[in-house]
CSV table of C-alpha atoms in Angstrom, one decimal:
chain,number,residue,atom,x,y,z
A,1,MET,CA,3.5,-13.9,37.2
A,2,THR,CA,6.1,-11.6,35.4
A,3,SER,CA,8.2,-14.7,34.4
A,4,ARG,CA,5.1,-16.4,32.8
A,5,LEU,CA,4.3,-13.2,30.8
A,6,ARG,CA,8.0,-13.2,29.5
A,7,HIS,CA,7.8,-16.9,28.6
A,8,PRO,CA,8.3,-17.6,24.9
A,9,LEU,CA,4.9,-19.6,24.7
A,10,THR,CA,3.1,-16.4,26.0
A,11,ALA,CA,4.2,-14.5,23.0
A,12,ALA,CA,3.4,-17.4,20.6
A,13,GLY,CA,0.0,-17.6,22.3
A,14,GLY,CA,-0.5,-14.0,21.8
A,15,ALA,CA,0.3,-14.1,18.1
A,16,LEU,CA,-2.0,-17.0,17.8
A,17,ALA,CA,-4.9,-15.3,19.6
A,18,LEU,CA,-4.7,-12.4,17.1
A,19,THR,CA,-5.5,-14.9,14.3
A,20,LEU,CA,-8.5,-16.5,16.0
A,21,PRO,CA,-11.1,-13.9,15.2
A,22,TRP,CA,-10.4,-14.1,11.4
A,23,VAL,CA,-10.2,-18.0,11.6
A,24,VAL,CA,-13.8,-18.2,13.1
A,25,SER,CA,-15.3,-15.7,10.9
A,26,TRP,CA,-13.7,-17.5,7.8
A,27,ALA,CA,-14.6,-20.9,8.9
A,28,THR,CA,-18.2,-19.9,9.5
A,29,GLY,CA,-18.7,-17.8,6.5
A,30,ILE,CA,-19.4,-14.7,8.5
A,31,SER,CA,-16.6,-12.9,6.9
A,32,ALA,CA,-18.4,-12.7,3.6
A,33,GLY,CA,-21.1,-10.5,5.2
A,34,LEU,CA,-18.8,-8.2,7.1
A,35,GLY,CA,-18.4,-4.5,6.2
A,36,PRO,CA,-15.1,-3.2,4.8
A,37,THR,CA,-14.0,-1.7,8.1
A,38,THR,CA,-14.6,-4.7,10.1
A,39,VAL,CA,-12.9,-6.9,7.5
A,40,VAL,CA,-9.9,-4.6,7.5
A,41,SER,CA,-9.5,-4.9,11.3
A,42,VAL,CA,-10.2,-8.6,11.7
A,43,ALA,CA,-8.1,-9.6,8.7
A,44,GLY,CA,-5.4,-7.1,9.5
A,45,LEU,CA,-4.9,-8.6,12.9
A,46,ALA,CA,-4.7,-12.0,11.4
A,47,VAL,CA,-2.1,-10.8,9.0
A,48,LEU,CA,-0.1,-9.3,11.9
A,49,GLY,CA,-0.3,-12.6,13.9
A,50,ALA,CA,0.6,-14.7,10.9
A,51,SER,CA,3.6,-12.5,10.2
A,52,PHE,CA,5.0,-13.2,13.6
A,53,LEU,CA,4.4,-17.0,13.4
A,54,LEU,CA,6.0,-17.0,9.9
A,55,ALA,CA,9.1,-15.2,11.2
A,56,TRP,CA,9.5,-17.4,14.2
A,57,GLY,CA,9.2,-20.6,11.9
A,58,ALA,CA,11.9,-19.3,9.6
A,59,GLU,CA,14.2,-18.5,12.4
A,60,THR,CA,13.6,-21.8,13.9
A,61,ALA,CA,14.2,-23.5,10.6
A,62,GLU,CA,17.7,-22.0,10.4
A,63,LYS,CA,18.9,-24.7,12.8
A,64,ASP,CA,18.1,-27.5,10.3
A,65,VAL,CA,18.5,-25.9,6.8
A,66,PRO,CA,20.6,-23.3,5.1
A,67,ARG,CA,19.5,-19.8,6.3
A,68,ALA,CA,19.1,-18.6,2.7
A,69,PHE,CA,16.7,-21.5,2.1
A,70,ALA,CA,14.7,-20.6,5.3
A,71,ILE,CA,14.4,-17.1,4.1
A,72,ALA,CA,13.5,-18.1,0.6
A,73,VAL,CA,10.6,-20.2,2.1
A,74,LEU,CA,9.6,-17.3,4.2
A,75,ALA,CA,9.7,-14.9,1.2
A,76,VAL,CA,7.5,-17.1,-0.9
A,77,LEU,CA,4.8,-17.6,1.9
A,78,ALA,CA,4.9,-13.8,2.8
A,79,VAL,CA,4.2,-12.9,-0.9
A,80,ALA,CA,1.5,-15.6,-1.6
A,81,PRO,CA,-1.3,-13.2,-1.6
A,82,GLU,CA,0.3,-11.2,-4.3
A,83,TYR,CA,0.6,-14.4,-6.5
A,84,ALA,CA,-3.1,-15.1,-5.8
A,85,VAL,CA,-4.3,-11.5,-6.8
A,86,ASP,CA,-2.2,-11.5,-10.0
A,87,ALA,CA,-3.2,-15.0,-11.0
A,88,LEU,CA,-7.0,-14.0,-10.6
A,89,TYR,CA,-6.6,-11.1,-12.9
A,90,ALA,CA,-4.6,-13.2,-15.4
A,91,TRP,CA,-7.2,-15.8,-15.3
A,92,GLN,CA,-10.0,-13.3,-16.0
A,93,ALA,CA,-7.9,-11.8,-18.8
A,94,ALA,CA,-8.8,-14.9,-21.0
A,95,THR,CA,-12.4,-13.6,-21.1
A,96,ASP,CA,-11.9,-9.9,-20.4
A,97,PRO,CA,-8.6,-8.7,-22.0
A,98,SER,CA,-8.8,-5.4,-19.9
A,99,ARG,CA,-8.0,-7.6,-16.9
A,100,ALA,CA,-4.5,-8.2,-18.3
A,101,ASN,CA,-3.6,-4.6,-17.6
A,102,LEU,CA,-4.8,-4.9,-14.1
A,103,ALA,CA,-2.5,-7.9,-13.6
A,104,VAL,CA,0.7,-6.2,-14.9
A,105,ALA,CA,-0.4,-3.1,-12.9
A,106,ASN,CA,-0.7,-5.0,-9.7
A,107,MET,CA,2.6,-6.9,-10.3
A,108,THR,CA,4.5,-3.7,-11.0
A,109,GLY,CA,3.1,-1.8,-8.1
A,110,ALA,CA,4.0,-4.7,-5.8
A,111,ASN,CA,7.6,-4.9,-7.0
A,112,ARG,CA,8.1,-1.1,-6.8
A,113,ILE,CA,6.6,-0.9,-3.2
A,114,LEU,CA,8.9,-3.7,-2.1
A,115,ILE,CA,12.0,-1.6,-3.0
A,116,GLY,CA,10.5,1.9,-2.6
A,117,LEU,CA,9.0,1.4,0.7
A,118,GLY,CA,10.6,-1.9,1.7
A,119,TRP,CA,14.3,-1.5,1.1
A,120,SER,CA,14.4,2.0,1.9
A,121,GLY,CA,12.2,1.9,5.0
A,122,ILE,CA,14.0,-1.1,6.5
A,123,ALA,CA,17.4,0.5,5.9
A,124,LEU,CA,16.3,3.7,7.6
A,125,PHE,CA,14.5,1.9,10.5
A,126,SER,CA,17.7,-0.3,11.1
A,127,ILE,CA,19.9,2.8,11.3
A,128,TYR,CA,17.4,4.5,13.5
A,129,LYS,CA,17.2,1.5,15.9
A,130,ALA,CA,21.1,1.1,16.0
A,131,THR,CA,21.7,4.8,16.6
A,132,SER,CA,18.9,5.5,19.1
A,133,GLY,CA,20.8,3.3,21.4
A,134,SER,CA,17.9,0.8,22.0
A,135,ARG,CA,20.0,-2.2,20.7
A,136,LYS,CA,23.4,-2.6,19.1
A,137,ASP,CA,23.3,-3.9,15.5
A,138,ARG,CA,26.5,-5.0,14.1
A,139,ALA,CA,25.2,-4.5,10.6
A,140,VAL,CA,24.9,-0.8,11.1
A,141,VAL,CA,28.0,1.1,10.1
A,142,ASN,CA,28.5,4.7,11.6
A,143,ARG,CA,30.3,7.0,9.2
A,144,GLU,CA,31.3,10.6,9.3
A,145,GLY,CA,29.4,13.0,7.1
A,146,THR,CA,25.9,13.8,6.3
A,147,LEU,CA,23.5,10.9,5.9
A,148,ARG,CA,26.5,8.5,5.5
A,149,ASP,CA,25.5,5.8,8.1
A,150,ALA,CA,24.8,2.6,6.4
A,151,VAL,CA,23.4,-1.0,6.7
A,152,LYS,CA,26.2,-3.5,5.9
A,153,LEU,CA,24.9,-6.6,4.2
A,154,ASP,CA,26.5,-10.2,4.5
A,155,PRO,CA,28.4,-11.1,1.3
A,156,SER,CA,26.5,-14.3,1.3
A,157,ILE,CA,23.6,-12.5,-0.3
A,158,SER,CA,25.6,-12.1,-3.4
A,159,THR,CA,23.8,-15.0,-5.2
A,160,GLU,CA,20.4,-13.3,-4.7
A,161,ILE,CA,21.6,-10.0,-5.9
A,162,LEU,CA,23.3,-11.3,-9.0
A,163,PHE,CA,20.3,-13.4,-10.0
A,164,LEU,CA,18.1,-10.4,-9.3
A,165,PHE,CA,20.3,-8.4,-11.6
A,166,LEU,CA,20.1,-11.0,-14.3
A,167,ALA,CA,16.3,-11.0,-14.0
A,168,THR,CA,16.2,-7.2,-14.0
A,169,VAL,CA,18.3,-6.9,-17.3
A,170,PHE,CA,15.9,-9.5,-18.9
A,171,ALA,CA,12.8,-7.6,-17.7
A,172,PHE,CA,13.7,-4.6,-19.9
A,173,PHE,CA,12.9,-6.8,-22.9
A,174,VAL,CA,9.6,-8.3,-21.7
A,175,PRO,CA,7.4,-5.5,-23.3
A,176,LEU,CA,9.1,-5.9,-26.6
A,177,ASN,CA,7.3,-9.2,-27.3
A,178,GLY,CA,3.8,-7.4,-27.0
A,179,GLY,CA,3.1,-9.3,-23.6
A,180,ILE,CA,4.3,-12.0,-21.3
A,181,ASP,CA,5.0,-15.0,-23.2
A,182,ALA,CA,6.6,-18.6,-23.0
A,183,ILE,CA,10.0,-17.3,-23.3
A,184,ASP,CA,9.6,-15.0,-20.4
A,185,THR,CA,8.3,-18.0,-18.4
A,186,ILE,CA,11.2,-20.1,-19.3
A,187,VAL,CA,13.8,-17.6,-18.7
A,188,LEU,CA,12.5,-16.0,-15.5
A,189,VAL,CA,11.1,-19.3,-13.8
A,190,GLY,CA,14.4,-21.1,-14.9
A,191,LEU,CA,16.4,-18.4,-13.2
A,192,TYR,CA,14.5,-18.9,-9.9
A,193,VAL,CA,14.7,-22.7,-10.0
A,194,THR,CA,18.6,-22.4,-10.7
A,195,TYR,CA,18.9,-20.0,-7.7
A,196,ILE,CA,16.9,-22.5,-5.3
A,197,ALA,CA,19.1,-25.4,-6.5
A,198,ILE,CA,22.2,-23.3,-5.5
A,199,ILE,CA,21.1,-22.0,-2.2
A,200,ILE,CA,19.7,-25.5,-1.0
A,201,ARG,CA,23.1,-26.9,-1.3
A,202,GLY,CA,24.4,-24.6,1.3
A,203,ASP,CA,25.6,-25.7,4.7
A,204,VAL,CA,23.6,-25.3,7.9
A,205,GLU,CA,25.2,-22.6,10.1
A,206,ASP,CA,25.4,-22.4,13.8
A,207,HIS,CA,23.3,-19.5,15.1
A,208,ASP,CA,23.8,-18.5,18.7
A,209,ASP,CA,22.2,-15.2,18.6
A,210,GLN,CA,18.5,-16.4,18.6
A,211,ILE,CA,16.2,-15.1,21.5
A,212,GLY,CA,12.7,-15.6,22.5
A,213,VAL,CA,10.4,-18.0,20.6
A,214,PRO,CA,12.8,-19.1,18.0
A,215,ARG,CA,15.5,-19.9,20.7
A,216,TYR,CA,12.8,-21.8,22.8
A,217,PHE,CA,11.8,-23.9,19.7
A,218,GLN,CA,15.4,-24.5,18.6
A,219,ALA,CA,16.1,-26.1,22.0
A,220,LYS,CA,13.5,-28.8,21.4
A,221,PRO,CA,14.6,-32.3,19.9
A,222,ARG,CA,14.6,-32.4,16.1
A,223,SER,CA,11.6,-34.9,16.3
A,224,VAL,CA,9.6,-32.2,18.0
A,225,ARG,CA,11.2,-29.1,16.4
A,226,VAL,CA,10.5,-30.1,12.7
A,227,PRO,CA,6.7,-30.6,13.2
A,228,ILE,CA,6.6,-27.2,15.0
A,229,ILE,CA,8.4,-25.4,12.0
A,230,LEU,CA,6.0,-27.2,9.6
A,231,SER,CA,2.9,-26.3,11.6
A,232,LEU,CA,4.1,-22.6,11.8
A,233,PHE,CA,4.7,-22.4,8.1
A,234,VAL,CA,1.4,-24.1,7.2
A,235,TYR,CA,-0.8,-22.2,9.5
A,236,SER,CA,0.7,-18.8,8.8
A,237,GLY,CA,0.6,-19.5,5.1
A,238,PHE,CA,-3.1,-20.4,5.4
A,239,LEU,CA,-3.7,-17.3,7.3
A,240,ILE,CA,-1.9,-15.1,4.8
A,241,PHE,CA,-3.5,-16.9,1.8
A,242,THR,CA,-7.1,-16.4,3.2
A,243,ALA,CA,-6.9,-13.1,5.0
A,244,VAL,CA,-4.7,-10.8,3.0
A,245,GLU,CA,-7.1,-10.7,-0.2
A,246,PRO,CA,-10.1,-9.7,1.8
A,247,PHE,CA,-8.0,-7.2,3.7
A,248,ALA,CA,-6.8,-5.7,0.4
A,249,HIS,CA,-10.3,-5.6,-1.0
A,250,GLY,CA,-11.4,-4.0,2.1
A,251,LEU,CA,-8.8,-1.3,1.8
A,252,GLU,CA,-10.0,-0.9,-1.8
A,253,SER,CA,-13.6,-0.4,-0.7
A,254,LEU,CA,-12.6,2.2,1.9
A,255,GLY,CA,-10.5,4.0,-0.7
A,256,LEU,CA,-13.3,4.0,-3.2
A,257,GLN,CA,-15.6,5.7,-0.6
A,258,PHE,CA,-13.0,8.6,-0.5
A,259,GLY,CA,-12.9,8.9,-4.2
A,260,ILE,CA,-9.7,7.2,-5.0
A,261,PRO,CA,-9.9,5.7,-8.6
A,262,GLU,CA,-10.2,1.8,-8.7
A,263,PHE,CA,-7.2,1.4,-11.0
A,264,PHE,CA,-5.0,3.3,-8.7
A,265,MET,CA,-6.2,1.3,-5.8
A,266,ILE,CA,-5.5,-2.0,-7.6
A,267,GLN,CA,-1.9,-0.8,-8.4
A,268,TRP,CA,-1.0,0.5,-5.1
A,269,ILE,CA,-3.4,-0.1,-2.2
A,270,ALA,CA,-3.9,-3.8,-2.9
A,271,PRO,CA,-0.2,-4.6,-3.3
A,272,LEU,CA,0.6,-2.6,-0.2
A,273,ALA,CA,-1.8,-4.8,1.7
A,274,SER,CA,-0.5,-8.0,0.1
A,275,GLU,CA,3.1,-7.0,1.0
A,276,SER,CA,2.3,-6.1,4.6
A,277,PRO,CA,3.2,-9.7,5.9
A,278,GLU,CA,6.8,-9.2,4.4
A,279,LEU,CA,7.2,-5.8,5.7
A,280,ILE,CA,6.0,-6.8,9.2
A,281,VAL,CA,8.4,-9.6,9.3
A,282,THR,CA,11.3,-7.6,8.3
A,283,ALA,CA,10.6,-4.8,10.7
A,284,TYR,CA,10.4,-7.6,13.5
A,285,LEU,CA,13.8,-8.9,12.4
A,286,VAL,CA,15.3,-5.4,12.5
A,287,ASN,CA,13.8,-4.9,15.9
A,288,LYS,CA,15.9,-7.9,17.1
A,289,ALA,CA,19.0,-6.4,15.6
A,290,ARG,CA,19.0,-8.7,12.6
A,291,SER,CA,19.1,-6.3,9.8
A,292,THR,CA,21.1,-8.6,7.6
A,293,ALA,CA,18.3,-11.2,7.7
A,294,ALA,CA,15.7,-8.6,7.1
A,295,PHE,CA,17.3,-7.4,4.0
A,296,ASN,CA,18.0,-11.0,2.9
A,297,ALA,CA,14.2,-11.5,3.2
A,298,LEU,CA,13.4,-8.5,1.2
A,299,ILE,CA,15.8,-9.3,-1.5
A,300,SER,CA,14.6,-12.9,-1.6
A,301,SER,CA,11.0,-11.6,-1.9
A,302,LYS,CA,11.9,-9.2,-4.8
A,303,LEU,CA,13.8,-12.0,-6.5
A,304,ASN,CA,10.8,-14.5,-6.4
A,305,GLN,CA,8.3,-11.8,-7.4
A,306,TRP,CA,10.4,-10.5,-10.3
A,307,THR,CA,10.9,-14.0,-11.6
A,308,LEU,CA,8.2,-16.5,-10.5
A,309,LEU,CA,5.4,-13.9,-10.4
A,310,ILE,CA,5.9,-12.5,-13.8
A,311,GLY,CA,6.9,-15.9,-15.4
A,312,THR,CA,3.7,-17.7,-14.2
A,313,LEU,CA,1.2,-15.2,-15.4
A,314,SER,CA,1.3,-16.4,-18.9
A,315,VAL,CA,0.9,-20.0,-17.7
A,316,VAL,CA,-2.3,-19.1,-15.8
A,317,TYR,CA,-3.6,-17.0,-18.7
A,318,SER,CA,-3.1,-19.9,-21.1
A,319,ILE,CA,-4.7,-22.5,-18.8
A,320,SER,CA,-7.8,-20.2,-18.5
A,321,LEU,CA,-7.7,-19.6,-22.3
A,322,GLY,CA,-7.6,-23.4,-23.0
A,323,ALA,CA,-4.7,-22.8,-25.3
A,324,TYR,CA,-1.3,-21.3,-25.4
A,325,GLY,CA,-1.6,-17.5,-25.3
A,326,VAL,CA,0.6,-14.4,-24.7
A,327,LEU,CA,-0.7,-12.2,-21.9
A,328,PRO,CA,-1.3,-8.9,-23.6
A,329,PHE,CA,-1.0,-5.3,-22.1
A,330,ASP,CA,-1.0,-1.8,-23.5
A,331,PHE,CA,1.8,0.6,-23.9
A,332,LYS,CA,1.1,2.3,-20.4
A,333,GLN,CA,1.8,-1.2,-18.8
A,334,ALA,CA,4.9,-1.5,-20.9
A,335,ALA,CA,6.2,1.7,-19.5
A,336,GLU,CA,5.2,0.5,-15.9
A,337,ILE,CA,7.4,-2.6,-16.5
A,338,TRP,CA,10.2,-0.5,-17.8
A,339,LEU,CA,10.1,1.8,-14.7
A,340,THR,CA,9.9,-1.2,-12.4
A,341,ALA,CA,13.0,-2.8,-14.1
A,342,ALA,CA,14.7,0.7,-14.0
A,343,GLN,CA,14.0,1.1,-10.3
A,344,SER,CA,15.4,-2.4,-9.7
A,345,PHE,CA,18.5,-1.6,-11.6
A,346,PHE,CA,19.2,1.5,-9.4
A,347,ALA,CA,18.5,-0.5,-6.3
A,348,ILE,CA,20.9,-3.3,-7.3
A,349,ALA,CA,23.6,-0.8,-8.1
A,350,ILE,CA,23.2,0.6,-4.6
A,351,LEU,CA,23.8,-2.9,-3.1
A,352,VAL,CA,26.6,-4.2,-5.2
A,353,ASN,CA,29.0,-3.0,-2.5
A,354,PHE,CA,26.9,-4.8,0.2
A,355,ARG,CA,25.6,-1.7,1.9
A,356,ILE,CA,22.9,0.9,1.7
A,357,SER,CA,23.4,4.3,3.2
A,358,VAL,CA,20.9,6.8,4.6
A,359,ARG,CA,21.4,8.9,1.5
A,360,GLU,CA,20.8,6.1,-0.8
A,361,ALA,CA,17.7,4.9,1.1
A,362,VAL,CA,16.1,8.3,1.1
A,363,THR,CA,16.9,8.6,-2.6
A,364,LEU,CA,14.9,5.5,-3.2
A,365,LEU,CA,12.1,6.6,-1.0
A,366,VAL,CA,11.8,10.0,-2.4
A,367,LEU,CA,11.7,8.8,-6.1
A,368,PHE,CA,9.2,6.3,-5.4
A,369,VAL,CA,6.8,8.5,-3.4
A,370,SER,CA,7.1,11.6,-5.8
A,371,GLN,CA,6.3,9.4,-8.8
A,372,VAL,CA,3.3,7.9,-7.0
A,373,VAL,CA,2.0,11.3,-5.8
A,374,ILE,CA,2.5,13.1,-9.2
A,375,GLU,CA,0.7,10.2,-11.0
A,376,PHE,CA,-2.2,10.5,-8.5
A,377,GLY,CA,-2.3,14.1,-9.1
A,378,LEU,CA,-2.6,13.7,-12.8
A,379,ILE,CA,-5.3,11.1,-12.4
A,380,ARG,CA,-7.4,13.6,-10.2
A,381,THR,CA,-6.7,16.7,-12.3
A,382,TYR,CA,-7.0,15.7,-16.0
A,383,PRO,CA,-9.6,13.6,-18.1
A,384,GLU,CA,-8.9,9.8,-18.1
A,385,ALA,CA,-7.2,9.8,-21.7
A,386,LEU,CA,-5.1,12.9,-21.0
A,387,ALA,CA,-4.1,11.8,-17.6
A,388,GLU,CA,-2.9,8.3,-19.0
A,389,GLN,CA,-0.9,10.2,-21.7
A,390,TYR,CA,0.8,12.4,-19.2
A,391,SER,CA,1.4,9.3,-16.9
A,392,ILE,CA,3.4,7.5,-19.7
A,393,TYR,CA,5.6,10.7,-19.9
A,394,LEU,CA,6.0,10.5,-16.2
A,395,LEU,CA,7.0,6.7,-16.1
A,396,LEU,CA,9.4,7.0,-18.9
A,397,THR,CA,11.0,10.1,-17.4
A,398,TYR,CA,11.4,8.4,-13.9
A,399,SER,CA,12.9,5.3,-15.9
A,400,ILE,CA,15.5,7.3,-17.4
A,401,VAL,CA,16.4,9.0,-14.1
A,402,TYR,CA,16.7,5.6,-12.4
A,403,ILE,CA,18.8,4.1,-15.2
A,404,LEU,CA,21.2,7.1,-15.3
A,405,LEU,CA,21.6,6.9,-11.6
A,406,GLY,CA,22.2,3.2,-11.6
A,407,ALA,CA,24.7,3.5,-14.5
A,408,GLY,CA,26.5,6.2,-12.6
A,409,LEU,CA,26.8,4.1,-9.5
A,410,LEU,CA,28.0,1.0,-11.5
A,411,ALA,CA,30.6,3.0,-13.3
A,412,THR,CA,32.1,3.9,-10.0
A,413,ARG,CA,31.6,0.5,-8.5
A,414,ARG,CA,32.9,-1.8,-11.2
A,415,GLN,CA,35.2,-3.5,-8.9
A,416,ASP,CA,32.4,-4.3,-6.6
A,417,LEU,CA,30.4,-5.8,-9.4
A,418,ARG,CA,33.3,-8.1,-10.2
A,419,ARG,CA,33.6,-9.0,-6.6
A,420,LEU,CA,29.9,-9.9,-6.5
A,421,ALA,CA,30.3,-12.2,-9.5
A,422,ARG,CA,33.3,-13.9,-7.8
A,423,LEU,CA,31.5,-14.4,-4.6
A,424,THR,CA,28.5,-15.9,-6.4
A,425,VAL,CA,30.8,-18.4,-8.2
A,426,ALA,CA,32.5,-19.1,-4.9
A,427,ASN,CA,29.0,-19.8,-3.3
A,428,ILE,CA,28.2,-22.2,-6.2
A,429,ARG,CA,31.4,-24.1,-5.9
A,430,GLY,CA,31.3,-24.1,-2.1
A,431,THR,CA,34.6,-22.3,-1.8
A,432,SER,CA,35.5,-19.0,-0.1
A,433,VAL,CA,36.8,-15.6,-1.4
A,434,PRO,CA,39.2,-13.6,0.7
A,435,GLU,CA,37.5,-10.3,1.6
A,436,PRO,CA,39.5,-7.2,1.1
A,437,GLU,CA,39.7,-4.6,3.9
A,438,ARG,CA,37.2,-1.8,3.4
A,439,ALA,CA,37.3,1.7,4.8
A,440,ASP,CA,34.2,2.9,6.5
């Protein structure tokens, strides 16, 4: 009996069982009449089950495709709900210009959550798991000094980091055009297409460290394994696409019942719900002592949101408008984009040496949480117009802080930045760069 419970198919069946209540309620139309608490519960379980199925599909796929490409597919599927929500607001903006601000707010909130909670939280969780003695993680480096333990990343992630850096630099200029336009689409989507074209050329690596469900599926013949991978991707993608939006709206309804403003809910609670599959997947990978793969997934998610998500908003808006148009937004949303770009700049400056320490993760987390808490306090304390004015000052102040911190780090890590560029060029050419010895 015990051996059956430990069988990989038992775990797969358990994850599948979590999704069935939502599938039944969605297929029968019952979900439309459920209350917010029930929707959050049923859809939340489906998102949890889908996250495990998605992670197992990506890990199994590493036997047949380059790991970076498998993780990129995982990242796109995991953040698909965010695309759906933002596309909806961009579509509605053609008839109601105020919805354009919601599209930008939702997009910037999602991007900042991914770094402020995702990157920092996964780094801290990785170090906690490694130092608690529950499982040895080769990616965690123990160093002397206060808060100096760190997660060490694989240099193969250099391509993602460099492309994210290029997208971040460009993002600072997006508000200067008065909205998201065709130039933004061409540059940002072009960066992502170029990135995919590079990583798909990589070699398939041997992975002997898989356990559980992925190991069981990888042992199957390719004729069986590939359909399993595709089924896991398609089914989990379907669940995420159908369940996350009701999950987010259910959380919004619950928040409104407690007096939380709608705009704040759209910027923070809805994106937090839509990012939940990605956060669950990466926590699962960390729990398997695969911190490097977890960070690869988070960085890949940030890259596709910071390029494809922004770049496609103007396309959706133009289609809805029936003609070419620039997705407009007000100055507050411009400040939101600058803050998001500044946070990304600081986070990249942290990762150029391919590691993130406890101290750096805590800094990311504290800066993110403090800005959100202060802004929420302003919204609840002052009239709407005055709160918005103060919020703009707050956003610009935090942007300056992030930029100064990032610039300071890059000034001391110029050699790491040059090494990052060399590694990316080597990845493109398919050659290798000798790794210098580093002191921990």
